[in-house]
Tab-separated table of C-alpha atoms in Angstrom:
chain	number	residue	atom	x	y	z
A	1	MET	CA	73.325	92.255	104.930
A	2	LYS	CA	75.832	93.978	102.649
A	3	VAL	CA	77.841	91.777	100.291
A	4	ALA	CA	80.919	92.603	98.241
A	5	ILE	CA	82.377	90.741	95.273
A	6	VAL	CA	86.041	91.375	94.544
A	7	GLY	CA	86.955	90.358	91.010
A	8	ALA	CA	83.406	90.823	89.792
A	9	SER	CA	84.274	90.777	86.093
A	10	GLY	CA	86.039	87.407	86.125
A	11	ALA	CA	84.481	84.020	85.420
A	12	VAL	CA	84.021	83.240	89.126
A	13	GLY	CA	82.870	86.786	89.909
A	14	GLN	CA	80.154	86.509	87.294
A	15	GLU	CA	79.165	83.121	88.669
A	16	PHE	CA	78.838	84.682	92.129
A	17	LEU	CA	76.218	87.046	90.729
A	18	ARG	CA	74.264	84.211	89.112
A	19	ILE	CA	74.366	81.965	92.182
A	20	LEU	CA	73.443	84.706	94.649
A	21	ALA	CA	70.392	85.454	92.503
A	22	GLU	CA	69.446	81.813	91.948
A	23	ARG	CA	69.629	80.982	95.657
A	24	ASN	CA	67.893	84.202	96.699
A	25	PHE	CA	70.798	84.991	99.008
A	26	PRO	CA	69.583	87.325	101.803
A	27	LEU	CA	71.470	90.496	100.916
A	28	ASP	CA	70.211	94.064	101.160
A	29	ASP	CA	73.059	95.763	99.372
A	30	LEU	CA	75.706	94.677	96.888
A	31	VAL	CA	78.979	96.299	95.911
A	32	LEU	CA	81.293	95.135	93.123
A	33	PHE	CA	85.047	95.682	92.972
A	34	GLY	CA	87.630	95.180	90.264
A	35	SER	CA	90.929	96.289	88.801
A	36	GLU	CA	91.530	99.431	86.764
A	37	ARG	CA	90.742	97.350	83.689
A	38	SER	CA	87.243	96.395	84.869
A	39	ALA	CA	86.308	99.415	87.011
A	40	GLY	CA	83.349	101.222	85.516
A	41	ARG	CA	81.757	98.142	83.963
A	42	LYS	CA	78.112	97.660	84.804
A	43	TYR	CA	76.312	94.431	85.676
A	44	THR	CA	72.669	93.724	86.422
A	45	PHE	CA	71.669	91.820	89.547
A	46	LYS	CA	67.998	91.136	90.218
A	47	GLY	CA	66.934	93.919	87.875
A	48	LYS	CA	69.232	96.549	89.368
A	49	GLU	CA	72.392	97.839	87.721
A	50	TYR	CA	75.662	97.933	89.653
A	51	GLU	CA	78.905	99.585	88.591
A	52	VAL	CA	82.267	97.988	89.363
A	53	LYS	CA	84.329	100.156	91.714
A	54	LEU	CA	88.106	100.292	91.673
A	55	LEU	CA	89.548	98.194	94.513
A	56	GLN	CA	91.563	100.536	96.712
A	57	HIS	CA	93.034	100.774	100.190
A	58	ASN	CA	90.274	102.884	101.731
A	59	ASP	CA	87.116	102.492	103.840
A	60	ASP	CA	84.882	100.991	101.121
A	61	PHE	CA	84.478	97.786	103.162
A	62	LYS	CA	83.390	99.547	106.362
A	63	ASP	CA	79.774	98.374	106.176
A	64	VAL	CA	80.367	95.110	104.317
A	65	ASP	CA	79.325	91.913	106.117
A	66	ILE	CA	80.624	89.291	103.653
A	67	ALA	CA	83.206	89.754	100.911
A	68	PHE	CA	83.657	87.104	98.231
A	69	THR	CA	87.120	87.525	96.733
A	70	SER	CA	88.277	85.959	93.478
A	71	ALA	CA	90.927	88.205	91.977
A	72	GLY	CA	94.070	86.121	92.418
A	73	GLY	CA	96.380	85.368	95.321
A	74	GLY	CA	98.391	88.563	95.020
A	75	THR	CA	95.300	90.749	95.272
A	76	SER	CA	93.946	88.708	98.186
A	77	GLU	CA	97.208	89.037	100.070
A	78	GLU	CA	97.509	92.762	99.428
A	79	PHE	CA	93.924	93.676	100.301
A	80	ALA	CA	93.060	91.172	103.069
A	81	GLU	CA	93.633	93.664	105.863
A	82	THR	CA	91.681	96.380	104.027
A	83	ILE	CA	88.754	94.025	103.438
A	84	THR	CA	88.573	92.616	106.983
A	85	LYS	CA	89.532	95.797	108.846
A	86	TYR	CA	85.989	96.619	109.961
A	87	GLY	CA	84.806	93.061	110.553
A	88	ALA	CA	83.805	91.819	107.124
A	89	VAL	CA	84.148	88.063	106.638
A	90	MET	CA	86.450	87.482	103.679
A	91	ILE	CA	85.706	84.233	101.812
A	92	ASP	CA	88.690	83.902	99.538
A	93	ASN	CA	88.800	81.829	96.370
A	94	SER	CA	92.560	82.088	95.799
A	95	SER	CA	95.237	79.710	97.068
A	96	GLN	CA	96.889	82.447	99.133
A	97	PHE	CA	95.671	81.479	102.623
A	98	ARG	CA	94.540	77.867	102.266
A	99	MET	CA	97.303	76.246	104.257
A	100	ASP	CA	97.697	79.017	106.867
A	101	LYS	CA	97.048	77.559	110.308
A	102	ASP	CA	94.914	80.522	111.366
A	103	VAL	CA	92.680	80.394	108.267
A	104	PRO	CA	89.984	77.693	108.035
A	105	LEU	CA	89.687	75.757	104.775
A	106	VAL	CA	86.050	74.817	104.371
A	107	VAL	CA	83.748	72.585	102.352
A	108	PRO	CA	80.279	72.969	103.953
A	109	GLU	CA	79.274	69.330	103.400
A	110	ILE	CA	82.293	68.232	105.430
A	111	ASN	CA	83.664	70.738	107.949
A	112	PRO	CA	81.348	73.782	108.212
A	113	GLU	CA	82.166	74.294	111.885
A	114	ASP	CA	85.752	75.155	110.967
A	115	ALA	CA	84.416	78.415	109.497
A	116	LEU	CA	83.411	79.610	112.958
A	117	VAL	CA	87.014	80.019	114.103
A	118	ARG	CA	88.714	82.595	111.881
A	119	PRO	CA	91.213	84.740	113.803
A	120	ARG	CA	92.035	86.867	110.758
A	121	GLY	CA	88.472	87.165	109.487
A	122	ILE	CA	89.373	85.042	106.470
A	123	ILE	CA	87.892	81.734	105.296
A	124	ALA	CA	89.648	79.969	102.428
A	125	ASN	CA	87.758	78.298	99.604
A	126	PRO	CA	89.646	75.111	98.632
A	127	ASN	CA	91.057	74.175	95.264
A	128	CYS	CA	88.352	73.075	92.829
A	129	THR	CA	89.676	69.550	92.270
A	130	THR	CA	90.021	69.029	96.012
A	131	ILE	CA	86.475	70.229	96.719
A	132	MET	CA	84.935	67.796	94.259
A	133	MET	CA	86.983	64.853	95.464
A	134	VAL	CA	86.381	65.329	99.193
A	135	VAL	CA	82.643	65.877	98.752
A	136	VAL	CA	82.513	62.403	97.210
A	137	LEU	CA	85.019	60.672	99.513
A	138	ASN	CA	83.747	62.047	102.830
A	139	PRO	CA	80.665	59.765	102.993
A	140	ILE	CA	82.985	56.825	102.241
A	141	GLU	CA	85.383	57.945	104.981
A	142	LYS	CA	82.495	57.425	107.413
A	143	LEU	CA	82.304	53.763	106.369
A	144	SER	CA	86.023	53.151	106.843
A	145	HIS	CA	89.002	55.470	107.173
A	146	ILE	CA	90.600	56.268	103.815
A	147	LYS	CA	94.365	55.736	104.016
A	148	LYS	CA	95.519	56.437	100.457
A	149	ILE	CA	94.167	58.173	97.378
A	150	HIS	CA	95.466	58.032	93.829
A	151	VAL	CA	93.774	60.472	91.475
A	152	SER	CA	94.115	61.614	87.893
A	153	SER	CA	92.247	64.815	87.122
A	154	TYR	CA	90.905	65.953	83.759
A	155	GLN	CA	90.554	69.685	84.248
A	156	SER	CA	88.690	72.114	82.035
A	157	ALA	CA	89.902	75.388	80.575
A	158	SER	CA	87.711	77.295	83.034
A	159	GLY	CA	90.141	76.434	85.811
A	160	ALA	CA	92.491	79.004	84.294
A	161	GLY	CA	89.793	81.665	84.037
A	162	ALA	CA	87.566	83.319	81.464
A	163	VAL	CA	90.534	84.265	79.276
A	164	ALA	CA	91.561	80.608	79.082
A	165	MET	CA	88.061	79.538	78.075
A	166	ALA	CA	88.085	82.140	75.313
A	167	GLU	CA	91.517	80.943	74.186
A	168	LEU	CA	90.338	77.345	73.843
A	169	GLN	CA	87.351	78.444	71.764
A	170	GLN	CA	89.605	80.658	69.663
A	171	GLN	CA	92.021	77.781	69.037
A	172	TYR	CA	89.250	75.560	67.686
A	173	LYS	CA	88.073	78.414	65.464
A	174	GLU	CA	91.598	78.976	64.135
A	175	ILE	CA	92.127	75.270	63.452
A	176	ILE	CA	88.862	75.049	61.515
A	177	GLU	CA	89.623	78.188	59.516
A	178	THR	CA	93.386	77.855	58.969
A	179	GLY	CA	94.357	74.369	60.085
A	180	GLU	CA	96.557	75.764	62.861
A	181	ALA	CA	96.063	77.106	66.385
A	182	LYS	CA	97.875	80.434	66.523
A	183	THR	CA	96.641	81.774	69.882
A	184	ILE	CA	98.704	80.088	72.614
A	185	LYS	CA	99.088	82.458	75.552
A	186	LYS	CA	97.294	81.210	78.646
A	187	PHE	CA	98.563	77.633	78.417
A	188	PRO	CA	102.120	76.447	77.739
A	189	HIS	CA	100.915	74.417	74.746
A	190	GLN	CA	97.954	74.183	72.394
A	191	LEU	CA	94.962	72.821	74.318
A	192	ALA	CA	92.520	72.245	71.450
A	193	TYR	CA	92.633	68.588	70.341
A	194	ASN	CA	95.218	68.008	73.061
A	195	VAL	CA	95.779	67.305	76.759
A	196	ILE	CA	98.493	68.974	78.843
A	197	PRO	CA	99.838	66.925	81.792
A	198	GLN	CA	100.713	69.961	83.867
A	199	ILE	CA	98.546	72.370	85.859
A	200	ASP	CA	100.256	75.169	87.794
A	201	LYS	CA	104.010	75.406	88.262
A	202	MET	CA	106.255	72.395	88.741
A	203	THR	CA	107.808	71.898	92.182
A	204	GLU	CA	111.252	70.453	92.863
A	205	THR	CA	109.685	67.003	93.375
A	206	ASP	CA	108.198	67.113	89.838
A	207	TYR	CA	104.723	67.249	91.320
A	208	THR	CA	102.935	70.446	90.330
A	209	LYS	CA	101.549	72.933	92.826
A	210	GLU	CA	98.053	71.804	91.822
A	211	GLU	CA	98.916	68.203	92.694
A	212	MET	CA	100.379	69.228	96.049
A	213	LYS	CA	97.229	71.218	96.798
A	214	MET	CA	95.252	67.996	96.544
A	215	PHE	CA	97.628	66.294	98.988
A	216	ASN	CA	97.675	69.060	101.596
A	217	GLU	CA	94.165	70.457	101.334
A	218	THR	CA	92.486	67.040	101.562
A	219	ARG	CA	94.203	66.395	104.891
A	220	LYS	CA	93.239	69.797	106.285
A	221	ILE	CA	89.579	69.660	105.220
A	222	MET	CA	88.977	66.069	106.298
A	223	HIS	CA	91.149	66.340	109.436
A	224	SER	CA	92.871	63.209	108.205
A	225	ASP	CA	96.287	61.645	107.755
A	226	VAL	CA	95.291	60.423	104.271
A	227	ARG	CA	97.972	60.557	101.586
A	228	THR	CA	97.027	61.661	98.092
A	229	SER	CA	99.073	61.145	94.949
A	230	ALA	CA	97.712	63.175	92.041
A	231	THR	CA	98.383	63.725	88.370
A	232	CYS	CA	96.537	66.824	87.168
A	233	VAL	CA	95.855	67.176	83.462
A	234	ARG	CA	94.360	70.018	81.449
A	235	VAL	CA	91.839	68.805	78.863
A	236	SER	CA	89.721	70.586	76.286
A	237	SER	CA	86.517	70.498	78.309
A	238	LEU	CA	85.211	74.053	78.691
A	239	ARG	CA	84.012	74.347	82.301
A	240	SER	CA	83.652	71.009	84.103
A	241	HIS	CA	86.460	69.053	85.746
A	242	SER	CA	86.540	65.262	85.991
A	243	GLU	CA	88.586	62.918	88.163
A	244	SER	CA	89.406	59.219	88.202
A	245	VAL	CA	89.918	58.272	91.843
A	246	TRP	CA	91.401	55.137	93.437
A	247	PHE	CA	91.238	54.941	97.230
A	248	GLU	CA	92.280	52.440	99.877
A	249	THR	CA	90.320	52.079	103.126
A	250	GLU	CA	91.403	50.483	106.414
A	251	LYS	CA	88.730	47.815	106.046
A	252	PRO	CA	87.181	46.389	102.882
A	253	VAL	CA	84.088	48.333	101.800
A	254	SER	CA	81.624	46.882	99.306
A	255	VAL	CA	80.566	48.671	96.151
A	256	ALA	CA	76.949	48.363	97.305
A	257	ASP	CA	77.721	50.183	100.569
A	258	ILE	CA	79.611	52.897	98.706
A	259	ARG	CA	76.737	53.449	96.306
A	260	LYS	CA	74.293	53.631	99.205
A	261	ALA	CA	76.459	56.190	101.007
A	262	LEU	CA	76.830	58.305	97.876
A	263	GLU	CA	73.100	58.260	97.170
A	264	ALA	CA	72.482	59.754	100.632
A	265	ALA	CA	75.350	62.253	100.544
A	266	PRO	CA	74.654	65.989	100.283
A	267	GLY	CA	75.989	67.625	97.150
A	268	VAL	CA	76.418	64.300	95.330
A	269	THR	CA	74.406	62.718	92.516
A	270	LEU	CA	75.064	59.065	91.671
A	271	VAL	CA	74.882	58.301	87.936
A	272	ASP	CA	76.070	54.725	87.721
A	273	ASP	CA	74.727	52.226	85.214
A	274	PRO	CA	77.808	51.510	83.097
A	275	GLN	CA	76.360	48.393	81.442
A	276	ASN	CA	73.939	50.757	79.710
A	277	TYR	CA	76.539	53.472	79.026
A	278	VAL	CA	75.233	55.617	81.880
A	279	TYR	CA	77.926	57.532	83.780
A	280	PRO	CA	78.588	61.203	84.450
A	281	MET	CA	80.355	63.335	81.860
A	282	PRO	CA	81.622	66.920	82.016
A	283	LEU	CA	79.300	68.090	79.257
A	284	GLU	CA	76.338	67.111	81.442
A	285	SER	CA	77.643	68.371	84.784
A	286	ALA	CA	78.302	71.892	83.437
A	287	GLY	CA	75.959	74.381	85.059
A	288	LYS	CA	74.918	71.942	87.800
A	289	ASP	CA	75.495	72.290	91.548
A	290	ASP	CA	76.203	68.685	92.525
A	291	VAL	CA	79.282	66.570	91.965
A	292	TYR	CA	78.262	63.622	89.770
A	293	VAL	CA	79.709	60.147	90.441
A	294	GLY	CA	79.758	56.866	88.537
A	295	ARG	CA	81.910	53.899	87.503
A	296	VAL	CA	82.049	52.745	91.141
A	297	ARG	CA	83.890	49.416	91.267
A	298	LYS	CA	86.380	47.301	93.187
A	299	ASP	CA	90.055	48.004	92.620
A	300	LEU	CA	91.564	44.895	91.032
A	301	ALA	CA	95.009	45.755	92.418
A	302	ASP	CA	94.045	46.366	96.065
A	303	ASP	CA	91.860	44.170	98.306
A	304	ASN	CA	90.881	47.215	100.391
A	305	GLY	CA	90.569	49.476	97.373
A	306	ASN	CA	87.771	50.854	95.257
A	307	THR	CA	87.709	53.259	92.343
A	308	LEU	CA	85.239	55.754	90.932
A	309	TRP	CA	84.808	58.539	88.409
A	310	LEU	CA	83.442	61.997	89.194
A	311	THR	CA	82.734	65.238	87.396
A	312	GLY	CA	81.551	68.665	88.461
A	313	ASP	CA	81.268	72.262	87.347
A	314	GLN	CA	84.564	73.921	88.215
A	315	ILE	CA	83.128	77.437	88.366
A	316	ARG	CA	80.137	76.460	90.528
A	317	LYS	CA	80.908	73.835	93.187
A	318	GLY	CA	84.598	74.153	92.443
A	319	ALA	CA	84.550	77.853	93.261
A	320	ALA	CA	81.601	80.244	93.589
A	321	LEU	CA	78.925	77.867	94.904
A	322	ASN	CA	81.143	76.483	97.656
A	323	ALA	CA	81.912	80.019	98.826
A	324	VAL	CA	78.241	81.003	98.843
A	325	GLN	CA	77.373	77.847	100.802
A	326	ILE	CA	79.958	78.853	103.414
A	327	ALA	CA	78.270	82.251	103.715
A	328	GLU	CA	74.840	80.637	103.970
A	329	TYR	CA	76.084	78.467	106.815
A	330	LEU	CA	77.462	81.486	108.697
A	331	ILE	CA	74.127	83.269	108.328
A	332	LYS	CA	72.203	80.182	109.419
A	333	VAL	CA	74.167	79.888	112.671
A	334	GLY	CA	74.269	83.655	113.248
A	335	ASN	CA	78.012	83.955	112.874
A	336	VAL	CA	78.328	87.081	110.736
A	337	LYS	CA	79.226	90.440	112.310
């Protein structure tokens, strides 16, 4: 088993290395790729040093079985044919192919079988906020069909990459030292001590691309006609996203039944004792694999509605871990070249 990581120097690329080691992923050889800026850097994986190669249009992927790509949509689009040319399975973390009809969009806890049909050799990794939400809502969908979702996200700096995380830390340092944040490059406004009610570009409907991803990707992953209305907000958390979710089911579902379903759900940890100030928070979910859920309660404005709060590590389950789980599934069922 030969594995490639494209975008190895980025936040998600580095998380790929950690997760592959932690989960003892069955690879025999590893090759790292990056841009001209990162080519030549060296990283250690399981005691062995690997040098980042420059990503080029050549035969470097000839013997690769699985390629994890996280270098941006433009790079994924440009190099997809080069990566898959000799049969490598490309598991792509960008938004480039997610809504293409001939590219499966997969969350292993929900629709792993979709990964088996990939005409172009590409499997798309969903948007981080979508992944976390559907992992939690899928066990509830089995109790009663979810018709509508309203969600407000509270998304960490990590969603914009390692540079954005560094910028947030730099802003706090500048404010402490000078009373003013001077480094504002990655975000349209100062993020430290602030929240920014826009993630990704604004569409003509005044919903952002991030918010439309949650609408479209949820339907594709869950094979559902559910409608999702989202407001996505950037907050000064470093690497874990959180979401406040209201959902309406066809039939009334009790809080007790929801809690029971969540307790049994793969990839979910229920942390729900609000009377004693026990609920999941992004500081605690950072570095963890599961999506953490709490504040489960009836919606006072909808007889068939309930609401909950969730948080999860954006770089792990929101990106690298989900991709690795897809690869593990393919290996388990013998569906790699």
